[in-house]
């Protein structure tokens, strides 16, 4: 089974038949318990490629998840664009402190020698380390999922959410200039991650879409074209993760070319499948807080089995895993998938 995990994941991502529905995470996976077990803790694991890789591989080797996901924040590209970043603590993720383009797009552009800036070299080196780990352990082929900010997230980091929304309505030329730059930034970085060995990319983006702050017309007319460009130009499969209740936007999002869409538990799986159709695969959506963080293994299994019965293509937490999540609950995700197949007969 282990040797086929990568093939099984990619088949699921492309809508092909699978041996079993993959059980994994496409979002944040760093937990304090695994940091203690591996000796690879935040905040060092955000910048040290060896620690980043060591913590990532633990999700397969210790937690049993059927993929490896890294890094552990959404500030890598913001930092390269000039944002000051607080690196956080062992149980708090990095956060953006400044917004260098809050006045407008003057002097906005992709930095020269982008791939040498900030923490990008560390992430690329961690990718190489993980590929080596995966390919040299008895021929194992575990899928490697790289995470990165999407263009809307970069936009809101460098210019602030309120400006993003105001400019979308009142200064569409500003909005388009930011989306143009942020999209090209994401395309360059994403393609490089694939060149270094990532199998898929998960792009958490559009939290302002899921929060329903962005009018549907802006998503359709001003965001969708850039998403389509990104999916067309990036040289590998892209998963879009949307926080919040993104149900009303899923049809539009599924028309952009993403291989899959990852959704939170706030979204009905039945409604999501109806909205997405066969244009993208559906990933989710076990509650990362109510169930994974504060629940029990039995509650975890019950919710996971509900997701499987509702037709998810890949079983996963509905958002990033909280650092305090107990390992027993995490392991229950794969156990639930296995039990579901037995119970189904």
mmCIF file of C-alpha atoms in Angstrom:
data_model
loop_
_atom_site.group_PDB
_atom_site.id
_atom_site.type_symbol
_atom_site.label_atom_id
_atom_site.label_comp_id
_atom_site.label_asym_id
_atom_site.label_seq_id
_atom_site.Cartn_x
_atom_site.Cartn_y
_atom_site.Cartn_z
ATOM 1 C CA UNK A 1 0.000 0.000 0.000
ATOM 2 C CA UNK A 2 2.747 2.441 0.997
ATOM 3 C CA UNK A 3 4.468 2.296 -2.368
ATOM 4 C CA UNK A 4 1.224 3.264 -4.086
ATOM 5 C CA UNK A 5 0.377 6.269 -1.894
ATOM 6 C CA UNK A 6 1.702 8.829 -4.355
ATOM 7 C CA UNK A 7 -0.020 7.202 -7.318
ATOM 8 C CA UNK A 8 -3.247 6.820 -5.340
ATOM 9 C CA UNK A 9 -3.191 10.497 -4.313
ATOM 10 C CA UNK A 10 -2.523 11.754 -7.833
ATOM 11 C CA UNK A 11 -5.273 9.505 -9.204
ATOM 12 C CA UNK A 12 -7.699 10.962 -6.653
ATOM 13 C CA UNK A 13 -6.587 14.490 -7.512
ATOM 14 C CA UNK A 14 -7.201 13.925 -11.215
ATOM 15 C CA UNK A 15 -10.513 12.115 -10.756
ATOM 16 C CA UNK A 16 -9.206 8.662 -11.682
ATOM 17 C CA UNK A 17 -10.078 5.392 -9.884
ATOM 18 C CA UNK A 18 -8.305 4.883 -6.553
ATOM 19 C CA UNK A 19 -7.479 1.918 -4.316
ATOM 20 C CA UNK A 20 -8.790 3.833 -1.315
ATOM 21 C CA UNK A 21 -9.804 7.426 -0.737
ATOM 22 C CA UNK A 22 -6.603 9.129 0.475
ATOM 23 C CA UNK A 23 -6.523 10.293 4.109
ATOM 24 C CA UNK A 24 -4.168 13.226 4.607
ATOM 25 C CA UNK A 25 -3.922 16.977 5.114
ATOM 26 C CA UNK A 26 -3.485 19.614 2.424
ATOM 27 C CA UNK A 27 -3.210 22.397 5.024
ATOM 28 C CA UNK A 28 -1.028 23.262 8.051
ATOM 29 C CA UNK A 29 0.294 20.188 9.890
ATOM 30 C CA UNK A 30 2.668 21.341 12.625
ATOM 31 C CA UNK A 31 1.644 20.232 16.131
ATOM 32 C CA UNK A 32 3.428 20.656 19.447
ATOM 33 C CA UNK A 33 3.308 16.927 20.158
ATOM 34 C CA UNK A 34 5.092 16.096 16.914
ATOM 35 C CA UNK A 35 7.557 18.952 17.466
ATOM 36 C CA UNK A 36 8.485 17.398 20.808
ATOM 37 C CA UNK A 37 8.792 13.918 19.327
ATOM 38 C CA UNK A 38 11.005 15.028 16.437
ATOM 39 C CA UNK A 39 13.017 17.831 18.028
ATOM 40 C CA UNK A 40 11.951 20.064 15.138
ATOM 41 C CA UNK A 41 9.929 22.897 16.638
ATOM 42 C CA UNK A 42 8.586 26.264 15.592
ATOM 43 C CA UNK A 43 9.708 28.952 15.084
ATOM 44 C CA UNK A 44 13.012 27.395 13.944
ATOM 45 C CA UNK A 45 11.206 24.932 11.647
ATOM 46 C CA UNK A 46 9.875 27.860 9.606
ATOM 47 C CA UNK A 47 13.405 28.815 8.530
ATOM 48 C CA UNK A 48 15.610 25.760 9.036
ATOM 49 C CA UNK A 49 15.138 23.392 6.065
ATOM 50 C CA UNK A 50 16.331 20.318 7.979
ATOM 51 C CA UNK A 51 13.830 20.931 10.789
ATOM 52 C CA UNK A 52 11.088 21.863 8.330
ATOM 53 C CA UNK A 53 11.548 18.540 6.552
ATOM 54 C CA UNK A 54 11.911 16.514 9.750
ATOM 55 C CA UNK A 55 8.622 17.839 11.147
ATOM 56 C CA UNK A 56 6.869 17.343 7.808
ATOM 57 C CA UNK A 57 7.882 13.698 7.333
ATOM 58 C CA UNK A 58 6.625 12.919 10.856
ATOM 59 C CA UNK A 59 3.089 13.324 9.577
ATOM 60 C CA UNK A 60 3.559 10.165 7.590
ATOM 61 C CA UNK A 61 5.971 8.233 9.777
ATOM 62 C CA UNK A 62 4.353 8.976 13.153
ATOM 63 C CA UNK A 63 0.833 10.238 12.493
ATOM 64 C CA UNK A 64 0.175 7.899 9.580
ATOM 65 C CA UNK A 65 -1.106 10.499 7.129
ATOM 66 C CA UNK A 66 -0.781 9.476 3.494
ATOM 67 C CA UNK A 67 1.043 12.606 2.361
ATOM 68 C CA UNK A 68 3.630 15.069 3.569
ATOM 69 C CA UNK A 69 2.709 18.764 3.761
ATOM 70 C CA UNK A 70 5.012 21.723 4.371
ATOM 71 C CA UNK A 71 5.755 24.586 5.265
ATOM 72 C CA UNK A 72 3.641 25.786 8.197
ATOM 73 C CA UNK A 73 2.538 29.355 7.514
ATOM 74 C CA UNK A 74 1.216 31.776 4.898
ATOM 75 C CA UNK A 75 3.795 34.525 5.195
ATOM 76 C CA UNK A 76 6.681 33.355 2.982
ATOM 77 C CA UNK A 77 5.724 35.424 -0.055
ATOM 78 C CA UNK A 78 4.527 38.364 2.049
ATOM 79 C CA UNK A 79 8.010 38.544 3.558
ATOM 80 C CA UNK A 80 9.673 38.586 0.137
ATOM 81 C CA UNK A 81 7.378 41.491 -0.821
ATOM 82 C CA UNK A 82 8.574 43.600 2.098
ATOM 83 C CA UNK A 83 6.169 42.749 4.917
ATOM 84 C CA UNK A 84 7.575 42.579 8.421
ATOM 85 C CA UNK A 85 6.750 39.171 9.875
ATOM 86 C CA UNK A 86 6.486 38.107 13.506
ATOM 87 C CA UNK A 87 7.835 34.552 13.506
ATOM 88 C CA UNK A 88 5.585 33.370 16.324
ATOM 89 C CA UNK A 89 6.308 30.740 18.947
ATOM 90 C CA UNK A 90 6.178 26.977 19.347
ATOM 91 C CA UNK A 91 2.385 27.075 19.243
ATOM 92 C CA UNK A 92 1.656 30.293 17.323
ATOM 93 C CA UNK A 93 2.159 30.642 13.570
ATOM 94 C CA UNK A 94 3.995 33.573 11.956
ATOM 95 C CA UNK A 95 1.926 36.677 11.234
ATOM 96 C CA UNK A 96 2.269 39.772 9.069
ATOM 97 C CA UNK A 97 2.980 43.027 10.943
ATOM 98 C CA UNK A 98 3.240 45.611 8.172
ATOM 99 C CA UNK A 99 1.620 46.370 4.821
ATOM 100 C CA UNK A 100 4.170 48.131 2.606
ATOM 101 C CA UNK A 101 1.739 48.852 -0.242
ATOM 102 C CA UNK A 102 -1.249 50.091 1.741
ATOM 103 C CA UNK A 103 -1.162 53.428 -0.114
ATOM 104 C CA UNK A 104 -1.358 51.925 -3.580
ATOM 105 C CA UNK A 105 0.635 50.074 -6.245
ATOM 106 C CA UNK A 106 3.436 52.618 -6.671
ATOM 107 C CA UNK A 107 6.780 50.746 -6.895
ATOM 108 C CA UNK A 108 4.919 47.420 -6.761
ATOM 109 C CA UNK A 109 6.738 44.626 -8.524
ATOM 110 C CA UNK A 110 8.189 41.153 -8.152
ATOM 111 C CA UNK A 111 11.583 41.382 -6.434
ATOM 112 C CA UNK A 112 14.638 40.631 -8.542
ATOM 113 C CA UNK A 113 16.194 37.262 -7.752
ATOM 114 C CA UNK A 114 12.933 36.257 -6.068
ATOM 115 C CA UNK A 115 14.057 32.707 -5.343
ATOM 116 C CA UNK A 116 16.948 33.996 -3.231
ATOM 117 C CA UNK A 117 14.747 36.177 -1.026
ATOM 118 C CA UNK A 118 13.564 35.590 2.543
ATOM 119 C CA UNK A 119 12.675 32.014 3.434
ATOM 120 C CA UNK A 120 12.171 30.820 -0.130
ATOM 121 C CA UNK A 121 15.626 29.152 -0.260
ATOM 122 C CA UNK A 122 14.813 27.292 2.979
ATOM 123 C CA UNK A 123 11.511 25.992 1.583
ATOM 124 C CA UNK A 124 13.166 24.889 -1.657
ATOM 125 C CA UNK A 125 15.953 23.142 0.255
ATOM 126 C CA UNK A 126 13.372 21.419 2.484
ATOM 127 C CA UNK A 127 11.656 20.204 -0.697
ATOM 128 C CA UNK A 128 14.885 18.622 -1.879
ATOM 129 C CA UNK A 129 15.498 17.026 1.526
ATOM 130 C CA UNK A 130 11.978 15.587 1.603
ATOM 131 C CA UNK A 131 12.285 14.189 -1.913
ATOM 132 C CA UNK A 132 15.515 12.490 -0.873
ATOM 133 C CA UNK A 133 13.897 11.100 2.306
ATOM 134 C CA UNK A 134 10.917 9.772 0.393
ATOM 135 C CA UNK A 135 12.809 8.220 -2.494
ATOM 136 C CA UNK A 136 15.564 6.572 -0.463
ATOM 137 C CA UNK A 137 13.546 4.790 2.230
ATOM 138 C CA UNK A 138 12.957 1.371 0.689
ATOM 139 C CA UNK A 139 11.646 2.945 -2.490
ATOM 140 C CA UNK A 140 8.750 4.683 -0.791
ATOM 141 C CA UNK A 141 6.803 7.169 -2.871
ATOM 142 C CA UNK A 142 4.799 9.389 -0.544
ATOM 143 C CA UNK A 143 3.050 12.392 -2.094
ATOM 144 C CA UNK A 144 4.668 15.720 -1.306
ATOM 145 C CA UNK A 145 2.250 18.658 -0.972
ATOM 146 C CA UNK A 146 3.747 22.146 -0.850
ATOM 147 C CA UNK A 147 1.726 24.989 0.620
ATOM 148 C CA UNK A 148 1.860 28.660 -0.326
ATOM 149 C CA UNK A 149 -0.224 31.811 -0.234
ATOM 150 C CA UNK A 150 -2.452 32.551 -3.187
ATOM 151 C CA UNK A 151 -2.578 35.934 -4.953
ATOM 152 C CA UNK A 152 -5.494 37.294 -2.916
ATOM 153 C CA UNK A 153 -3.721 36.415 0.326
ATOM 154 C CA UNK A 154 -0.507 38.095 -0.813
ATOM 155 C CA UNK A 155 -2.575 41.122 -1.904
ATOM 156 C CA UNK A 156 -4.248 41.443 1.499
ATOM 157 C CA UNK A 157 -0.926 41.002 3.289
ATOM 158 C CA UNK A 158 0.935 43.692 1.407
ATOM 159 C CA UNK A 159 -1.960 46.160 1.135
ATOM 160 C CA UNK A 160 -4.454 45.199 3.921
ATOM 161 C CA UNK A 161 -7.847 43.557 3.509
ATOM 162 C CA UNK A 162 -9.841 46.794 3.687
ATOM 163 C CA UNK A 163 -7.884 48.326 0.805
ATOM 164 C CA UNK A 164 -8.271 45.194 -1.281
ATOM 165 C CA UNK A 165 -12.042 45.360 -0.914
ATOM 166 C CA UNK A 166 -12.311 49.124 -1.398
ATOM 167 C CA UNK A 167 -10.122 49.125 -4.494
ATOM 168 C CA UNK A 168 -12.068 46.203 -5.986
ATOM 169 C CA UNK A 169 -15.120 48.470 -6.097
ATOM 170 C CA UNK A 170 -13.731 51.991 -6.351
ATOM 171 C CA UNK A 171 -10.309 51.644 -7.974
ATOM 172 C CA UNK A 172 -10.444 48.581 -10.224
ATOM 173 C CA UNK A 173 -7.186 49.639 -11.913
ATOM 174 C CA UNK A 174 -5.431 49.379 -8.524
ATOM 175 C CA UNK A 175 -7.075 46.017 -7.874
ATOM 176 C CA UNK A 176 -6.030 44.611 -11.226
ATOM 177 C CA UNK A 177 -2.462 45.874 -10.848
ATOM 178 C CA UNK A 178 -2.116 44.117 -7.498
ATOM 179 C CA UNK A 179 -3.720 40.912 -8.757
ATOM 180 C CA UNK A 180 -1.456 40.928 -11.830
ATOM 181 C CA UNK A 181 1.703 41.217 -9.754
ATOM 182 C CA UNK A 182 0.607 38.810 -7.021
ATOM 183 C CA UNK A 183 -0.501 36.203 -9.542
ATOM 184 C CA UNK A 184 2.783 36.305 -11.437
ATOM 185 C CA UNK A 185 4.639 36.102 -8.114
ATOM 186 C CA UNK A 186 2.674 32.977 -7.181
ATOM 187 C CA UNK A 187 3.190 31.410 -10.603
ATOM 188 C CA UNK A 188 6.977 31.797 -10.412
ATOM 189 C CA UNK A 189 7.220 30.416 -6.893
ATOM 190 C CA UNK A 190 4.755 27.570 -7.478
ATOM 191 C CA UNK A 191 6.473 26.422 -10.658
ATOM 192 C CA UNK A 192 9.804 26.389 -8.820
ATOM 193 C CA UNK A 193 8.341 24.214 -6.053
ATOM 194 C CA UNK A 194 7.237 21.721 -8.706
ATOM 195 C CA UNK A 195 10.660 21.879 -10.354
ATOM 196 C CA UNK A 196 12.214 20.930 -6.998
ATOM 197 C CA UNK A 197 9.997 17.859 -6.613
ATOM 198 C CA UNK A 198 6.619 18.785 -5.122
ATOM 199 C CA UNK A 199 3.769 16.570 -6.374
ATOM 200 C CA UNK A 200 0.969 19.058 -5.733
ATOM 201 C CA UNK A 201 0.476 22.550 -4.406
ATOM 202 C CA UNK A 202 -2.160 23.651 -1.902
ATOM 203 C CA UNK A 203 -2.975 27.344 -2.112
ATOM 204 C CA UNK A 204 -5.055 28.663 0.787
ATOM 205 C CA UNK A 205 -6.625 31.806 -0.629
ATOM 206 C CA UNK A 206 -9.795 33.788 -0.736
ATOM 207 C CA UNK A 207 -10.620 33.988 2.956
ATOM 208 C CA UNK A 208 -12.425 37.198 2.047
ATOM 209 C CA UNK A 209 -14.466 35.118 -0.391
ATOM 210 C CA UNK A 210 -15.461 32.615 2.284
ATOM 211 C CA UNK A 211 -16.268 35.439 4.698
ATOM 212 C CA UNK A 212 -18.640 36.832 2.030
ATOM 213 C CA UNK A 213 -17.023 40.263 2.189
ATOM 214 C CA UNK A 214 -16.232 40.150 -1.538
ATOM 215 C CA UNK A 215 -19.168 40.692 -3.923
ATOM 216 C CA UNK A 216 -19.759 37.789 -6.333
ATOM 217 C CA UNK A 217 -19.262 40.133 -9.295
ATOM 218 C CA UNK A 218 -15.700 40.898 -8.152
ATOM 219 C CA UNK A 219 -14.908 37.201 -7.821
ATOM 220 C CA UNK A 220 -16.319 36.474 -11.271
ATOM 221 C CA UNK A 221 -14.913 39.456 -13.163
ATOM 222 C CA UNK A 222 -11.750 40.461 -11.306
ATOM 223 C CA UNK A 223 -10.424 37.361 -9.518
ATOM 224 C CA UNK A 224 -11.474 34.416 -11.671
ATOM 225 C CA UNK A 225 -9.384 35.489 -14.712
ATOM 226 C CA UNK A 226 -6.229 35.552 -12.582
ATOM 227 C CA UNK A 227 -7.002 32.185 -11.006
ATOM 228 C CA UNK A 228 -7.475 30.747 -14.489
ATOM 229 C CA UNK A 229 -4.145 32.189 -15.577
ATOM 230 C CA UNK A 230 -2.394 30.704 -12.554
ATOM 231 C CA UNK A 231 -3.862 27.241 -13.127
ATOM 232 C CA UNK A 232 -2.959 27.402 -16.799
ATOM 233 C CA UNK A 233 0.659 28.504 -16.294
ATOM 234 C CA UNK A 234 1.743 26.551 -13.193
ATOM 235 C CA UNK A 235 3.410 23.270 -14.158
ATOM 236 C CA UNK A 236 1.604 20.955 -11.736
ATOM 237 C CA UNK A 237 -1.727 20.282 -9.978
ATOM 238 C CA UNK A 238 -3.041 23.080 -7.749
ATOM 239 C CA UNK A 239 -5.479 22.643 -4.866
ATOM 240 C CA UNK A 240 -7.420 25.712 -3.751
ATOM 241 C CA UNK A 241 -8.276 25.870 -0.048
ATOM 242 C CA UNK A 242 -11.045 28.284 0.913
ATOM 243 C CA UNK A 243 -11.730 29.215 4.526
ATOM 244 C CA UNK A 244 -15.221 30.069 5.738
ATOM 245 C CA UNK A 245 -18.590 29.420 4.146
ATOM 246 C CA UNK A 246 -17.621 29.507 0.496
ATOM 247 C CA UNK A 247 -20.670 27.569 -0.698
ATOM 248 C CA UNK A 248 -22.074 30.337 -2.906
ATOM 249 C CA UNK A 249 -18.722 30.798 -4.634
ATOM 250 C CA UNK A 250 -17.843 27.180 -5.347
ATOM 251 C CA UNK A 251 -19.335 27.053 -8.831
ATOM 252 C CA UNK A 252 -17.245 30.025 -9.941
ATOM 253 C CA UNK A 253 -14.125 28.718 -8.220
ATOM 254 C CA UNK A 254 -14.523 25.272 -9.773
ATOM 255 C CA UNK A 255 -14.447 26.855 -13.226
ATOM 256 C CA UNK A 256 -10.920 28.234 -12.753
ATOM 257 C CA UNK A 257 -8.959 25.054 -13.456
ATOM 258 C CA UNK A 258 -7.989 23.900 -9.963
ATOM 259 C CA UNK A 259 -7.611 20.129 -9.709
ATOM 260 C CA UNK A 260 -9.354 20.157 -6.328
ATOM 261 C CA UNK A 261 -11.008 22.466 -3.829
ATOM 262 C CA UNK A 262 -10.555 22.036 -0.078
ATOM 263 C CA UNK A 263 -13.407 23.306 2.096
ATOM 264 C CA UNK A 264 -14.164 23.898 5.761
ATOM 265 C CA UNK A 265 -16.844 22.099 7.753
ATOM 266 C CA UNK A 266 -19.065 25.196 7.424
ATOM 267 C CA UNK A 267 -19.811 24.089 3.865
ATOM 268 C CA UNK A 268 -22.307 21.305 3.209
ATOM 269 C CA UNK A 269 -20.579 18.504 1.317
ATOM 270 C CA UNK A 270 -23.785 17.732 -0.555
ATOM 271 C CA UNK A 271 -24.161 21.330 -1.698
ATOM 272 C CA UNK A 272 -20.451 21.542 -2.508
ATOM 273 C CA UNK A 273 -20.576 18.474 -4.731
ATOM 274 C CA UNK A 274 -23.594 19.859 -6.550
ATOM 275 C CA UNK A 275 -21.863 23.207 -7.104
ATOM 276 C CA UNK A 276 -18.525 21.772 -8.212
ATOM 277 C CA UNK A 277 -19.809 18.875 -10.311
ATOM 278 C CA UNK A 278 -17.009 17.060 -12.090
ATOM 279 C CA UNK A 279 -14.937 20.196 -12.700
ATOM 280 C CA UNK A 280 -12.783 19.656 -9.585
ATOM 281 C CA UNK A 281 -12.313 17.129 -6.823
ATOM 282 C CA UNK A 282 -13.587 17.814 -3.307
ATOM 283 C CA UNK A 283 -11.314 17.698 -0.238
ATOM 284 C CA UNK A 284 -12.386 17.911 3.401
ATOM 285 C CA UNK A 285 -13.859 18.558 5.720
ATOM 286 C CA UNK A 286 -13.447 17.243 9.286
ATOM 287 C CA UNK A 287 -13.602 20.106 11.779
ATOM 288 C CA UNK A 288 -10.057 21.030 12.885
ATOM 289 C CA UNK A 289 -11.275 22.717 16.084
ATOM 290 C CA UNK A 290 -14.478 21.085 17.313
ATOM 291 C CA UNK A 291 -13.430 17.554 16.428
ATOM 292 C CA UNK A 292 -9.674 17.301 15.891
ATOM 293 C CA UNK A 293 -8.584 19.695 18.620
ATOM 294 C CA UNK A 294 -11.301 19.309 21.252
ATOM 295 C CA UNK A 295 -12.984 16.025 20.349
ATOM 296 C CA UNK A 296 -12.151 12.387 20.979
ATOM 297 C CA UNK A 297 -10.849 9.707 18.607
ATOM 298 C CA UNK A 298 -14.359 8.241 18.442
ATOM 299 C CA UNK A 299 -15.871 11.614 17.553
ATOM 300 C CA UNK A 300 -13.108 12.082 15.008
ATOM 301 C CA UNK A 301 -13.890 8.750 13.382
ATOM 302 C CA UNK A 302 -17.629 9.412 13.302
ATOM 303 C CA UNK A 303 -17.197 12.737 11.514
ATOM 304 C CA UNK A 304 -14.613 11.352 9.115
ATOM 305 C CA UNK A 305 -16.943 8.526 8.132
ATOM 306 C CA UNK A 306 -19.716 11.039 7.502
ATOM 307 C CA UNK A 307 -17.402 12.891 5.122
ATOM 308 C CA UNK A 308 -16.556 9.680 3.299
ATOM 309 C CA UNK A 309 -20.208 8.720 2.980
ATOM 310 C CA UNK A 310 -20.992 12.199 1.660
ATOM 311 C CA UNK A 311 -18.566 11.622 -1.205
ATOM 312 C CA UNK A 312 -15.308 13.466 -0.560
ATOM 313 C CA UNK A 313 -12.584 12.581 -3.038
ATOM 314 C CA UNK A 314 -9.846 13.083 -0.438
ATOM 315 C CA UNK A 315 -10.463 12.883 3.316
ATOM 316 C CA UNK A 316 -8.774 15.710 5.193
ATOM 317 C CA UNK A 317 -9.196 18.299 7.955
ATOM 318 C CA UNK A 318 -11.322 21.244 6.867
ATOM 319 C CA UNK A 319 -8.518 23.735 7.565
ATOM 320 C CA UNK A 320 -5.084 24.001 9.159
ATOM 321 C CA UNK A 321 -4.520 21.726 12.157
ATOM 322 C CA UNK A 322 -4.188 23.569 15.475
ATOM 323 C CA UNK A 323 -0.745 23.142 17.097
ATOM 324 C CA UNK A 324 -2.323 21.713 20.258
ATOM 325 C CA UNK A 325 -4.191 18.923 18.454
ATOM 326 C CA UNK A 326 -3.577 15.519 20.140
ATOM 327 C CA UNK A 327 -1.846 12.840 18.123
ATOM 328 C CA UNK A 328 -4.520 10.279 19.052
ATOM 329 C CA UNK A 329 -7.155 12.331 17.226
ATOM 330 C CA UNK A 330 -4.890 12.825 14.231
ATOM 331 C CA UNK A 331 -4.206 9.109 13.873
ATOM 332 C CA UNK A 332 -7.947 8.432 14.018
ATOM 333 C CA UNK A 333 -8.412 10.025 10.583
ATOM 334 C CA UNK A 334 -6.660 7.200 8.717
ATOM 335 C CA UNK A 335 -8.141 4.610 11.088
ATOM 336 C CA UNK A 336 -11.634 5.919 10.310
ATOM 337 C CA UNK A 337 -11.029 5.620 6.563
ATOM 338 C CA UNK A 338 -9.873 2.014 6.974
ATOM 339 C CA UNK A 339 -12.835 1.130 9.210
ATOM 340 C CA UNK A 340 -15.258 2.749 6.759
ATOM 341 C CA UNK A 341 -14.141 0.436 3.992
ATOM 342 C CA UNK A 342 -14.514 -2.614 6.257
ATOM 343 C CA UNK A 343 -17.982 -1.527 7.395
ATOM 344 C CA UNK A 344 -18.995 -0.832 3.811
ATOM 345 C CA UNK A 345 -18.058 -4.380 2.917
#
